[in-house]
Amino acid sequence: MSIRHGLLALLERGQMYGYQLRAAFEESTGSTWPLNIGQVYTTLARLERDGLVRSLPESEAGQRPYEITDAGRADLTLWFATPISRADRPRDELSIKLALALTTPGVDVRAVVQTQRSATMRALQELTRLKYASDKPEDLPWRLVLDAMLFQAEAEVRWLDHCETSLVRYRPAPGRPTGHPEAVDRTDEAARR
Amino acid sequence: MSVVLELRNVHRTHGVGAAAVHALRGVSLAVRAGELVAVMGPSGSGKSTLLALAGGLDRPTGGDVLVEGEPLGVLGARELARLRRRRIGYVFQDLNLLGSLTAVENVALPLELDGVGLRAARRAALAALDEVGVAGLGDRFPDQMSGGQQQRVAIARALVGERRLVLADEPTGALDSQTGEAVLQLLRRRVDAGAAGVLVTHEARHAGWADRVVFLRDGDLVDSTAPLIGVEQLLSGSGR
Ligand SMILES: Nc1ncnc2c1ncn2[C@@H]1O[C@H](COP(=O)(O)OP(=O)(O)OP(=O)(O)O)[C@@H](O)[C@H]1O
Ligand SMILES: [Mg+2]
């Protein structure tokens, strides 16, 4: 998640100081990405260094508001106009884990699949509950964020179901010819179950 | 909250000897008032079997099924039928609406069979249709309604009266996602109002409405989701 662009988008609404930015950020994403104030200030410092925001004189209460610059506005427009590259997303640890589980002796792959499925299902339950609870029109941005997470969790469960079905047919047979009679017997056994 | 449905070490075997199919192999499950449990599992894992046993539509070959503490095994056919009409709402995978009856007649039927007067049954049926958002379709026959509308009528029939246990087998079958969502919301609302519910589904999205999801594999309950946690933990634990 780009905190930089998140803050720029908020400053586009008008000038704000650190704590306001943090609150507005969390509000607009339904607290999905809690920010600590330190992250806000480091990001603001970098944005200022790059000329995308400008700090204004401190208020009497000692708060320093920031405003977006023209360069910042251009950067923000570009961000909205550019699709997010799949390569920028974190590596999918789960698929790597399953691939390794399949080839590591002594690992119960079905159990790995089931453990993950339970955990993902539980997340899905939580997300559904949150969505059910936020039905006001002004909750829309937050609901869309929830939907994105729901769709991702759903896709993961589907993929796990798919893995399980494939596993029933999978026969780890190092060195054993595929046409071996014993292997064939086992296939029949699995198909019956 | 009180346990409404309880399965104690339930077995269901079809056939005997070498040809025997073990549809359920010793399943235990308790569902409380106010709780919605989703049952997931691959095709043939025993989901519909479990639901049919819970609804008294089928009898176990071993173990006990109890509804509000009453073991179904000791009930005769008539008593069982009465218990099904009064306390159990069942949404079938294939709807099961009677084609010769209008929507309101379909919904009123279980009440009438139960001795409720015609007029009172009709009033309750109209209220149930209203609750599922098809109040205006009471006088239509099933073949004059869309699949989604029929589904709502089937749900109304399962929810009418004071059913304490609502059982639904893939109730969102042929529905688009919006209508499916609405059906689940109805189920959820009834459970929140104090019923116990069991939902059989293939769809993770739909199982997401449950308080607990259990997983069947080859007739065994192999896993269950942990109790729900707080929002904060969920958000800090994932999606970052
Ligand atoms: N009357 C019957 N005679 C023999 N076997 C049966 C009978 N009814 C069900 N079975 C078997 O019992 C097992 C469980 O069936 P069940 O209908 O409960 O599966 P399910 O989990 O609901 O599957 P699906 O997701 O496809 O609806 C299956 O292997 C099925 O073939
Ligand atoms: Mg079934």
Short mmCIF file of C-alpha atoms and ligand atoms in Angstrom, two decimals:
data_model
loop_
_atom_site.label_atom_id
_atom_site.label_comp_id
_atom_site.label_asym_id
_atom_site.label_seq_id
_atom_site.Cartn_x
_atom_site.Cartn_y
_atom_site.Cartn_z
CA MET A 1 0.00 0.00 0.00
CA SER A 2 1.31 3.37 -0.96
CA ILE A 3 1.14 5.62 2.08
CA ARG A 4 2.70 8.38 -0.02
CA HIS A 5 -0.18 8.46 -2.45
CA GLY A 6 -2.70 7.97 0.29
CA LEU A 7 -1.46 11.11 2.03
CA LEU A 8 -1.32 13.05 -1.23
CA ALA A 9 -4.93 12.13 -1.96
CA LEU A 10 -5.98 13.37 1.46
CA LEU A 11 -4.06 16.64 1.10
CA GLU A 12 -5.81 17.19 -2.21
CA ARG A 13 -8.95 17.77 -0.10
CA GLY A 14 -7.21 20.61 1.74
CA GLN A 15 -4.33 21.30 4.11
CA MET A 16 -3.96 19.02 7.14
CA TYR A 17 -1.47 18.29 9.88
CA GLY A 18 -0.09 14.90 10.90
CA TYR A 19 -2.71 13.69 13.31
CA GLN A 20 -5.52 14.79 11.02
CA LEU A 21 -3.92 12.88 8.17
CA ARG A 22 -3.64 9.76 10.20
CA ALA A 23 -7.27 9.93 11.31
CA ALA A 24 -8.51 10.69 7.78
CA PHE A 25 -6.45 7.86 6.31
CA GLU A 26 -7.84 5.33 8.73
CA GLU A 27 -11.35 6.63 8.27
CA SER A 28 -11.27 6.36 4.51
CA THR A 29 -10.00 2.80 4.58
CA GLY A 30 -12.20 1.74 7.49
CA SER A 31 -9.13 1.21 9.70
CA THR A 32 -7.99 -1.55 7.39
CA TRP A 33 -4.48 -0.17 7.38
CA PRO A 34 -3.77 1.37 10.77
CA LEU A 35 -0.94 3.89 10.47
CA ASN A 36 1.29 5.01 13.26
CA ILE A 37 2.05 8.68 13.53
CA GLY A 38 5.74 8.03 12.95
CA GLN A 39 4.98 6.62 9.48
CA VAL A 40 2.94 9.71 8.71
CA TYR A 41 5.75 12.09 9.65
CA THR A 42 8.50 10.18 7.82
CA THR A 43 6.33 10.03 4.73
CA LEU A 44 5.56 13.74 4.93
CA ALA A 45 9.27 14.52 5.26
CA ARG A 46 10.04 12.51 2.11
CA LEU A 47 7.17 14.08 0.21
CA GLU A 48 8.46 17.52 1.17
CA ARG A 49 12.00 16.61 0.13
CA ASP A 50 10.64 15.53 -3.26
CA GLY A 51 8.66 18.75 -3.63
CA LEU A 52 5.27 17.07 -3.60
CA VAL A 53 4.03 18.77 -0.43
CA ARG A 54 4.94 21.98 1.33
CA SER A 55 4.86 22.60 5.10
CA LEU A 56 3.11 25.73 6.31
CA PRO A 57 3.83 27.84 9.42
CA GLU A 58 2.94 26.23 12.73
CA SER A 59 -0.39 27.11 14.28
CA GLU A 60 -0.62 28.57 17.79
CA ALA A 61 -1.32 25.08 19.07
CA GLY A 62 2.04 23.99 17.65
CA GLN A 63 0.63 21.99 14.73
CA ARG A 64 2.27 22.21 11.37
CA PRO A 65 -0.14 21.82 8.45
CA TYR A 66 0.94 20.57 5.04
CA GLU A 67 -0.42 21.35 1.61
CA ILE A 68 -0.06 19.59 -1.72
CA THR A 69 2.05 21.24 -4.45
CA ASP A 70 1.40 21.21 -8.21
CA ALA A 71 4.07 18.53 -8.59
CA GLY A 72 2.27 16.52 -5.90
CA ARG A 73 -1.01 16.90 -7.73
CA ALA A 74 0.58 15.65 -10.96
CA ASP A 75 2.05 12.66 -9.14
CA LEU A 76 -1.35 11.84 -7.65
CA THR A 77 -3.07 12.04 -11.03
CA LEU A 78 -0.48 9.68 -12.47
CA TRP A 79 -1.02 7.26 -9.60
CA PHE A 80 -4.77 7.10 -10.17
CA ALA A 81 -4.18 6.66 -13.90
CA THR A 82 -1.67 3.81 -13.59
CA PRO A 83 -2.76 0.21 -12.90
CA ILE A 84 -1.03 -1.51 -10.02
CA SER A 85 1.51 -3.98 -11.34
CA ARG A 86 1.24 -7.54 -10.12
CA ALA A 87 4.98 -7.55 -9.62
CA ASP A 88 4.60 -4.87 -6.94
CA ARG A 89 2.50 -7.14 -4.79
CA PRO A 90 4.11 -9.31 -2.16
CA ARG A 91 5.13 -12.78 -3.22
CA ASP A 92 2.39 -15.27 -2.66
CA GLU A 93 3.76 -17.12 0.32
CA LEU A 94 0.87 -19.56 0.41
CA SER A 95 1.35 -21.00 -3.05
CA ILE A 96 5.07 -21.30 -2.45
CA LYS A 97 4.39 -23.05 0.84
CA LEU A 98 2.08 -25.58 -0.79
CA ALA A 99 4.48 -26.25 -3.63
CA LEU A 100 7.21 -26.95 -1.08
CA ALA A 101 4.89 -29.05 1.10
CA LEU A 102 4.21 -31.30 -1.88
CA THR A 103 7.88 -32.00 -2.43
CA THR A 104 9.00 -32.19 1.19
CA PRO A 105 8.89 -35.72 2.63
CA GLY A 106 6.71 -36.27 5.68
CA VAL A 107 4.47 -33.22 5.23
CA ASP A 108 0.71 -33.86 5.35
CA VAL A 109 -0.31 -31.59 2.50
CA ARG A 110 -4.03 -32.12 3.03
CA ALA A 111 -3.61 -30.90 6.59
CA VAL A 112 -1.73 -27.85 5.38
CA VAL A 113 -4.56 -27.12 2.96
CA GLN A 114 -7.23 -27.60 5.62
CA THR A 115 -5.45 -25.46 8.20
CA GLN A 116 -5.22 -22.64 5.72
CA ARG A 117 -8.80 -23.08 4.61
CA SER A 118 -10.09 -22.81 8.17
CA ALA A 119 -8.06 -19.68 8.77
CA THR A 120 -9.15 -18.05 5.53
CA MET A 121 -12.78 -19.01 6.14
CA ARG A 122 -12.61 -17.40 9.53
CA ALA A 123 -11.28 -14.19 8.03
CA LEU A 124 -14.13 -14.37 5.53
CA GLN A 125 -16.62 -14.70 8.37
CA GLU A 126 -15.18 -11.63 10.08
CA LEU A 127 -15.23 -9.61 6.89
CA THR A 128 -18.82 -10.61 6.18
CA ARG A 129 -19.83 -9.56 9.65
CA LEU A 130 -18.15 -6.19 9.23
CA LYS A 131 -19.82 -5.66 5.90
CA TYR A 132 -23.22 -6.63 7.27
CA ALA A 133 -22.73 -4.11 10.08
CA SER A 134 -21.78 -1.18 7.83
CA ASP A 135 -24.85 -0.52 5.74
CA LYS A 136 -24.97 3.27 5.79
CA PRO A 137 -24.50 5.06 2.45
CA GLU A 138 -21.46 6.91 3.75
CA ASP A 139 -19.83 3.55 4.49
CA LEU A 140 -19.41 2.87 0.77
CA PRO A 141 -15.63 3.44 0.47
CA TRP A 142 -15.09 1.18 3.44
CA ARG A 143 -17.47 -1.45 2.07
CA LEU A 144 -15.55 -1.53 -1.19
CA VAL A 145 -12.33 -2.12 0.69
CA LEU A 146 -14.05 -4.95 2.55
CA ASP A 147 -15.33 -6.37 -0.71
CA ALA A 148 -11.83 -6.47 -2.12
CA MET A 149 -10.67 -8.45 0.89
CA LEU A 150 -13.73 -10.69 0.67
CA PHE A 151 -13.11 -11.49 -2.99
CA GLN A 152 -9.47 -12.27 -2.28
CA ALA A 153 -10.35 -14.58 0.60
CA GLU A 154 -13.01 -16.26 -1.49
CA ALA A 155 -10.58 -16.83 -4.33
CA GLU A 156 -8.10 -18.33 -1.91
CA VAL A 157 -10.67 -20.81 -0.54
CA ARG A 158 -11.59 -21.80 -4.09
CA TRP A 159 -8.01 -22.34 -4.96
CA LEU A 160 -7.55 -24.47 -1.81
CA ASP A 161 -10.60 -26.55 -2.77
CA HIS A 162 -9.01 -27.01 -6.15
CA CYS A 163 -5.73 -28.07 -4.53
CA GLU A 164 -7.54 -30.63 -2.41
CA THR A 165 -9.28 -32.17 -5.40
CA SER A 166 -5.99 -32.31 -7.27
CA LEU A 167 -4.27 -33.90 -4.28
CA VAL A 168 -6.67 -36.83 -4.30
CA ARG A 169 -5.24 -37.73 -7.69
CA TYR A 170 -1.65 -36.77 -6.93
CA ARG A 171 0.76 -39.67 -6.50
CA PRO A 172 4.23 -38.80 -5.30
CA ALA A 173 6.16 -41.64 -6.86
CA PRO A 174 9.85 -40.84 -6.97
CA GLY A 175 11.51 -43.44 -9.13
CA ARG A 176 8.31 -45.39 -9.58
CA PRO A 177 7.04 -45.75 -13.13
CA THR A 178 3.57 -44.25 -13.50
CA GLY A 179 2.16 -47.44 -14.99
CA HIS A 180 3.17 -49.51 -11.95
CA PRO A 181 0.29 -51.85 -10.94
CA GLU A 182 0.41 -50.76 -7.30
CA ALA A 183 0.06 -47.12 -8.28
CA VAL A 184 -2.96 -47.97 -10.37
CA ASP A 185 -4.59 -49.80 -7.46
CA ARG A 186 -4.13 -46.82 -5.23
CA THR A 187 -5.72 -44.55 -7.77
CA ASP A 188 -8.80 -46.74 -7.76
CA GLU A 189 -8.88 -46.70 -3.99
CA ALA A 190 -8.70 -42.91 -3.90
CA ALA A 191 -11.40 -42.59 -6.52
CA ARG A 192 -13.77 -44.72 -4.47
CA ARG A 193 -13.41 -42.66 -1.36
CA MET B 1 -27.72 -20.13 24.85
CA SER B 2 -29.55 -23.43 24.66
CA VAL B 3 -28.62 -26.20 22.28
CA VAL B 4 -31.36 -26.59 19.66
CA LEU B 5 -29.82 -29.28 17.47
CA GLU B 6 -27.50 -31.99 18.62
CA LEU B 7 -25.94 -34.83 16.66
CA ARG B 8 -24.28 -37.44 18.85
CA ASN B 9 -21.89 -39.77 17.10
CA VAL B 10 -24.21 -40.07 14.14
CA HIS B 11 -23.62 -42.73 11.48
CA ARG B 12 -25.48 -43.20 8.24
CA THR B 13 -24.64 -46.17 6.07
CA HIS B 14 -26.42 -47.02 2.84
CA GLY B 15 -26.50 -50.69 1.89
CA VAL B 16 -24.64 -53.53 3.61
CA GLY B 17 -21.49 -55.56 3.34
CA ALA B 18 -18.98 -54.80 0.63
CA ALA B 19 -21.44 -52.51 -1.16
CA ALA B 20 -22.02 -50.35 1.92
CA VAL B 21 -21.59 -46.58 1.50
CA HIS B 22 -20.65 -44.80 4.70
CA ALA B 23 -22.19 -41.41 4.13
CA LEU B 24 -21.52 -40.32 7.73
CA ARG B 25 -19.06 -41.96 10.09
CA GLY B 26 -19.67 -40.77 13.62
CA VAL B 27 -20.45 -37.08 13.41
CA SER B 28 -21.07 -35.01 16.53
CA LEU B 29 -22.28 -31.42 16.34
CA ALA B 30 -24.25 -29.04 18.54
CA VAL B 31 -25.96 -25.90 17.27
CA ARG B 32 -27.24 -23.34 19.74
CA ALA B 33 -30.04 -20.82 19.56
CA GLY B 34 -28.70 -17.72 17.83
CA GLU B 35 -25.99 -19.67 16.05
CA LEU B 36 -25.60 -20.24 12.32
CA VAL B 37 -23.32 -23.11 11.36
CA ALA B 38 -22.18 -23.59 7.78
CA VAL B 39 -21.27 -27.05 6.51
CA MET B 40 -18.71 -27.24 3.72
CA GLY B 41 -17.02 -30.14 2.02
CA PRO B 42 -16.43 -31.74 -1.37
CA SER B 43 -19.27 -33.28 -3.33
CA GLY B 44 -20.29 -36.60 -1.80
CA SER B 45 -18.77 -35.80 1.61
CA GLY B 46 -22.13 -36.19 3.37
CA LYS B 47 -23.48 -32.65 3.69
CA SER B 48 -27.02 -33.32 2.48
CA THR B 49 -27.10 -36.53 4.49
CA LEU B 50 -26.23 -34.61 7.63
CA LEU B 51 -28.93 -32.05 6.98
CA ALA B 52 -31.60 -34.65 6.22
CA LEU B 53 -30.82 -36.41 9.50
CA ALA B 54 -30.96 -33.12 11.39
CA GLY B 55 -34.36 -32.38 9.88
CA GLY B 56 -35.81 -35.79 10.66
CA LEU B 57 -36.17 -36.60 6.95
CA ASP B 58 -33.85 -39.56 7.30
CA ARG B 59 -32.87 -41.76 10.24
CA PRO B 60 -29.32 -42.53 11.34
CA THR B 61 -28.01 -46.08 11.34
CA GLY B 62 -26.13 -45.23 14.55
CA GLY B 63 -26.06 -42.45 17.14
CA ASP B 64 -28.73 -39.92 18.08
CA VAL B 65 -30.23 -36.74 16.69
CA LEU B 66 -31.86 -34.43 19.25
CA VAL B 67 -33.97 -31.36 18.57
CA GLU B 68 -34.45 -29.15 21.61
CA GLY B 69 -33.33 -32.06 23.73
CA GLU B 70 -35.82 -34.48 22.24
CA PRO B 71 -34.31 -37.57 20.62
CA LEU B 72 -35.89 -38.03 17.18
CA GLY B 73 -35.21 -41.77 17.28
CA VAL B 74 -38.06 -42.48 19.68
CA LEU B 75 -40.65 -40.52 17.69
CA GLY B 76 -43.15 -42.26 15.44
CA ALA B 77 -43.79 -41.08 11.91
CA ARG B 78 -46.73 -38.84 12.88
CA GLU B 79 -44.92 -37.20 15.78
CA LEU B 80 -41.89 -36.66 13.63
CA ALA B 81 -43.98 -35.05 10.90
CA ARG B 82 -45.53 -32.73 13.44
CA LEU B 83 -42.18 -31.74 14.87
CA ARG B 84 -40.93 -31.00 11.37
CA ARG B 85 -43.90 -28.77 10.63
CA ARG B 86 -43.75 -26.86 13.87
CA ARG B 87 -40.16 -26.49 14.76
CA ILE B 88 -38.04 -27.10 11.72
CA GLY B 89 -37.83 -24.99 8.59
CA TYR B 90 -36.18 -26.76 5.68
CA VAL B 91 -35.03 -25.16 2.46
CA PHE B 92 -34.39 -27.85 -0.13
CA GLN B 93 -31.74 -27.76 -2.78
CA ASP B 94 -34.46 -28.13 -5.44
CA LEU B 95 -37.00 -25.73 -3.89
CA ASN B 96 -39.90 -28.21 -3.66
CA LEU B 97 -42.70 -25.68 -4.10
CA LEU B 98 -46.02 -27.26 -5.02
CA GLY B 99 -46.88 -26.23 -8.55
CA SER B 100 -50.63 -26.37 -8.07
CA LEU B 101 -50.57 -23.91 -5.17
CA THR B 102 -49.96 -20.16 -5.24
CA ALA B 103 -47.05 -18.62 -3.35
CA VAL B 104 -49.17 -17.71 -0.36
CA GLU B 105 -50.79 -21.17 -0.31
CA ASN B 106 -47.39 -22.83 -0.44
CA VAL B 107 -46.22 -20.83 2.54
CA ALA B 108 -49.46 -21.29 4.50
CA LEU B 109 -49.57 -25.04 3.94
CA PRO B 110 -47.42 -26.21 6.87
CA LEU B 111 -49.46 -24.00 9.21
CA GLU B 112 -52.78 -25.31 7.91
CA LEU B 113 -51.59 -28.91 8.16
CA ASP B 114 -50.80 -28.04 11.72
CA GLY B 115 -54.37 -26.98 12.44
CA VAL B 116 -53.97 -23.21 12.21
CA GLY B 117 -57.17 -21.64 10.83
CA LEU B 118 -57.23 -20.70 7.16
CA ARG B 119 -57.35 -17.01 7.72
CA ALA B 120 -54.63 -16.89 10.36
CA ALA B 121 -52.41 -19.13 8.23
CA ARG B 122 -52.88 -16.84 5.25
CA ARG B 123 -52.07 -13.79 7.31
CA ALA B 124 -48.88 -15.37 8.62
CA ALA B 125 -47.93 -16.48 5.11
CA LEU B 126 -48.37 -12.97 3.73
CA ALA B 127 -46.21 -11.60 6.52
CA ALA B 128 -43.51 -14.16 5.72
CA LEU B 129 -43.63 -13.27 2.01
CA ASP B 130 -43.32 -9.64 2.96
CA GLU B 131 -40.29 -10.43 5.08
CA VAL B 132 -38.50 -11.95 2.09
CA GLY B 133 -39.46 -9.08 -0.19
CA VAL B 134 -42.05 -10.72 -2.46
CA ALA B 135 -45.24 -9.49 -0.79
CA GLY B 136 -46.78 -8.66 -4.14
CA LEU B 137 -46.43 -12.14 -5.60
CA GLY B 138 -48.71 -14.03 -3.20
CA ASP B 139 -51.22 -15.05 -5.85
CA ARG B 140 -48.73 -16.25 -8.46
CA PHE B 141 -48.07 -19.91 -9.13
CA PRO B 142 -44.45 -21.14 -9.06
CA ASP B 143 -44.23 -21.28 -12.86
CA GLN B 144 -45.18 -17.62 -13.00
CA MET B 145 -42.18 -16.56 -10.94
CA SER B 146 -38.45 -16.30 -11.64
CA GLY B 147 -36.03 -18.72 -9.99
CA GLY B 148 -34.99 -16.07 -7.49
CA GLN B 149 -38.58 -15.27 -6.58
CA GLN B 150 -39.39 -18.94 -6.09
CA GLN B 151 -36.35 -19.21 -3.89
CA ARG B 152 -37.66 -16.43 -1.70
CA VAL B 153 -41.03 -18.14 -1.42
CA ALA B 154 -39.27 -21.36 -0.40
CA ILE B 155 -37.40 -19.41 2.26
CA ALA B 156 -40.62 -17.79 3.45
CA ARG B 157 -42.13 -21.25 3.81
CA ALA B 158 -39.17 -22.36 5.91
CA LEU B 159 -39.33 -19.27 8.11
CA VAL B 160 -43.09 -19.00 8.61
CA GLY B 161 -44.35 -19.58 12.16
CA GLU B 162 -42.05 -20.00 15.11
CA ARG B 163 -39.47 -22.34 13.66
CA ARG B 164 -36.60 -22.78 16.08
CA LEU B 165 -34.37 -24.69 13.70
CA VAL B 166 -33.77 -23.59 10.13
CA LEU B 167 -31.94 -25.96 7.78
CA ALA B 168 -30.91 -24.89 4.30
CA ASP B 169 -29.27 -27.04 1.61
CA GLU B 170 -27.53 -24.83 -0.97
CA PRO B 171 -30.37 -22.30 -0.72
CA THR B 172 -28.64 -19.95 -3.13
CA GLY B 173 -28.29 -22.55 -5.87
CA ALA B 174 -29.26 -20.80 -9.09
CA LEU B 175 -29.41 -17.25 -7.79
CA ASP B 176 -27.36 -14.28 -8.88
CA SER B 177 -25.02 -12.97 -6.22
CA GLN B 178 -27.26 -10.08 -5.13
CA THR B 179 -30.29 -12.30 -4.60
CA GLY B 180 -28.15 -14.97 -2.98
CA GLU B 181 -26.84 -12.35 -0.60
CA ALA B 182 -30.40 -11.28 0.25
CA VAL B 183 -31.39 -14.87 1.00
CA LEU B 184 -28.47 -15.26 3.39
CA GLN B 185 -29.30 -12.01 5.06
CA LEU B 186 -32.79 -13.36 5.75
CA LEU B 187 -31.36 -16.51 7.23
CA ARG B 188 -28.95 -14.50 9.31
CA ARG B 189 -31.72 -12.25 10.58
CA ARG B 190 -33.85 -15.18 11.66
CA VAL B 191 -30.93 -16.72 13.50
CA ASP B 192 -30.12 -13.39 15.14
CA ALA B 193 -33.73 -13.37 16.33
CA GLY B 194 -33.09 -16.61 18.21
CA ALA B 195 -33.35 -19.57 15.85
CA ALA B 196 -30.58 -22.09 15.28
CA GLY B 197 -29.46 -22.50 11.68
CA VAL B 198 -27.47 -24.93 9.56
CA LEU B 199 -26.43 -23.92 6.07
CA VAL B 200 -24.95 -26.35 3.57
CA THR B 201 -22.96 -24.56 0.90
CA HIS B 202 -20.12 -24.85 -1.59
CA GLU B 203 -19.58 -21.12 -1.61
CA ALA B 204 -17.07 -19.68 0.79
CA ARG B 205 -18.72 -16.29 0.39
CA HIS B 206 -21.98 -17.69 1.70
CA ALA B 207 -20.40 -19.69 4.48
CA GLY B 208 -18.95 -16.35 5.55
CA TRP B 209 -22.31 -15.47 7.06
CA ALA B 210 -21.99 -18.26 9.61
CA ASP B 211 -20.75 -18.05 13.17
CA ARG B 212 -18.89 -21.29 12.67
CA VAL B 213 -17.92 -23.28 9.61
CA VAL B 214 -17.43 -27.04 9.85
CA PHE B 215 -15.75 -29.15 7.18
CA LEU B 216 -16.84 -32.63 6.15
CA ARG B 217 -14.60 -35.06 4.33
CA ASP B 218 -15.63 -38.60 3.45
CA GLY B 219 -18.34 -38.60 6.11
CA ASP B 220 -16.15 -37.25 8.91
CA LEU B 221 -16.12 -33.79 10.45
CA VAL B 222 -12.47 -32.93 10.01
CA ASP B 223 -12.25 -29.33 11.11
CA SER B 224 -14.10 -26.28 12.31
CA THR B 225 -13.27 -22.59 12.25
CA ALA B 226 -12.19 -21.13 15.55
CA PRO B 227 -14.60 -18.77 17.32
CA LEU B 228 -14.69 -15.33 15.79
CA ILE B 229 -12.17 -12.83 17.02
CA GLY B 230 -12.24 -9.06 17.26
CA VAL B 231 -11.92 -6.80 14.27
CA GLU B 232 -8.64 -5.30 15.43
CA GLN B 233 -6.89 -8.65 15.54
CA LEU B 234 -8.19 -9.59 12.14
CA LEU B 235 -6.99 -6.38 10.57
CA SER B 236 -3.60 -6.42 12.17
CA GLY B 237 -3.18 -10.13 11.40
CA SER B 238 -3.81 -10.02 7.67
CA GLY B 239 -4.19 -7.84 4.64
CA ARG B 240 -1.15 -5.70 5.33
N1 LIG C 1 -29.79 -43.50 -1.00
C1 LIG C 1 -28.47 -43.67 -1.12
N2 LIG C 1 -27.95 -44.86 -1.42
C2 LIG C 1 -26.62 -45.04 -1.52
N3 LIG C 1 -25.72 -44.07 -1.33
C3 LIG C 1 -26.18 -42.84 -1.05
C4 LIG C 1 -27.57 -42.55 -0.92
N4 LIG C 1 -27.70 -41.25 -0.63
C5 LIG C 1 -26.47 -40.74 -0.58
N5 LIG C 1 -25.54 -41.70 -0.83
C6 LIG C 1 -24.07 -41.52 -0.82
O1 LIG C 1 -23.69 -40.92 0.39
C7 LIG C 1 -22.60 -40.02 0.18
C8 LIG C 1 -22.96 -38.63 0.72
O2 LIG C 1 -23.99 -38.07 -0.08
P1 LIG C 1 -24.54 -36.61 0.16
O3 LIG C 1 -25.72 -36.41 -0.71
O4 LIG C 1 -24.75 -36.40 1.62
O5 LIG C 1 -23.31 -35.72 -0.34
P2 LIG C 1 -23.15 -34.14 -0.40
O6 LIG C 1 -21.99 -33.78 0.46
O7 LIG C 1 -24.45 -33.48 -0.11
O8 LIG C 1 -22.72 -33.92 -1.92
P3 LIG C 1 -23.12 -32.71 -2.95
O9 LIG C 1 -22.18 -31.58 -2.62
O10 LIG C 1 -22.76 -33.31 -4.28
O11 LIG C 1 -24.57 -32.39 -2.80
C9 LIG C 1 -22.33 -40.04 -1.32
O12 LIG C 1 -21.24 -40.89 -1.54
C10 LIG C 1 -23.60 -40.59 -1.91
O13 LIG C 1 -23.34 -41.27 -3.10
MG MG C 2 -25.85 -32.28 -1.34
#
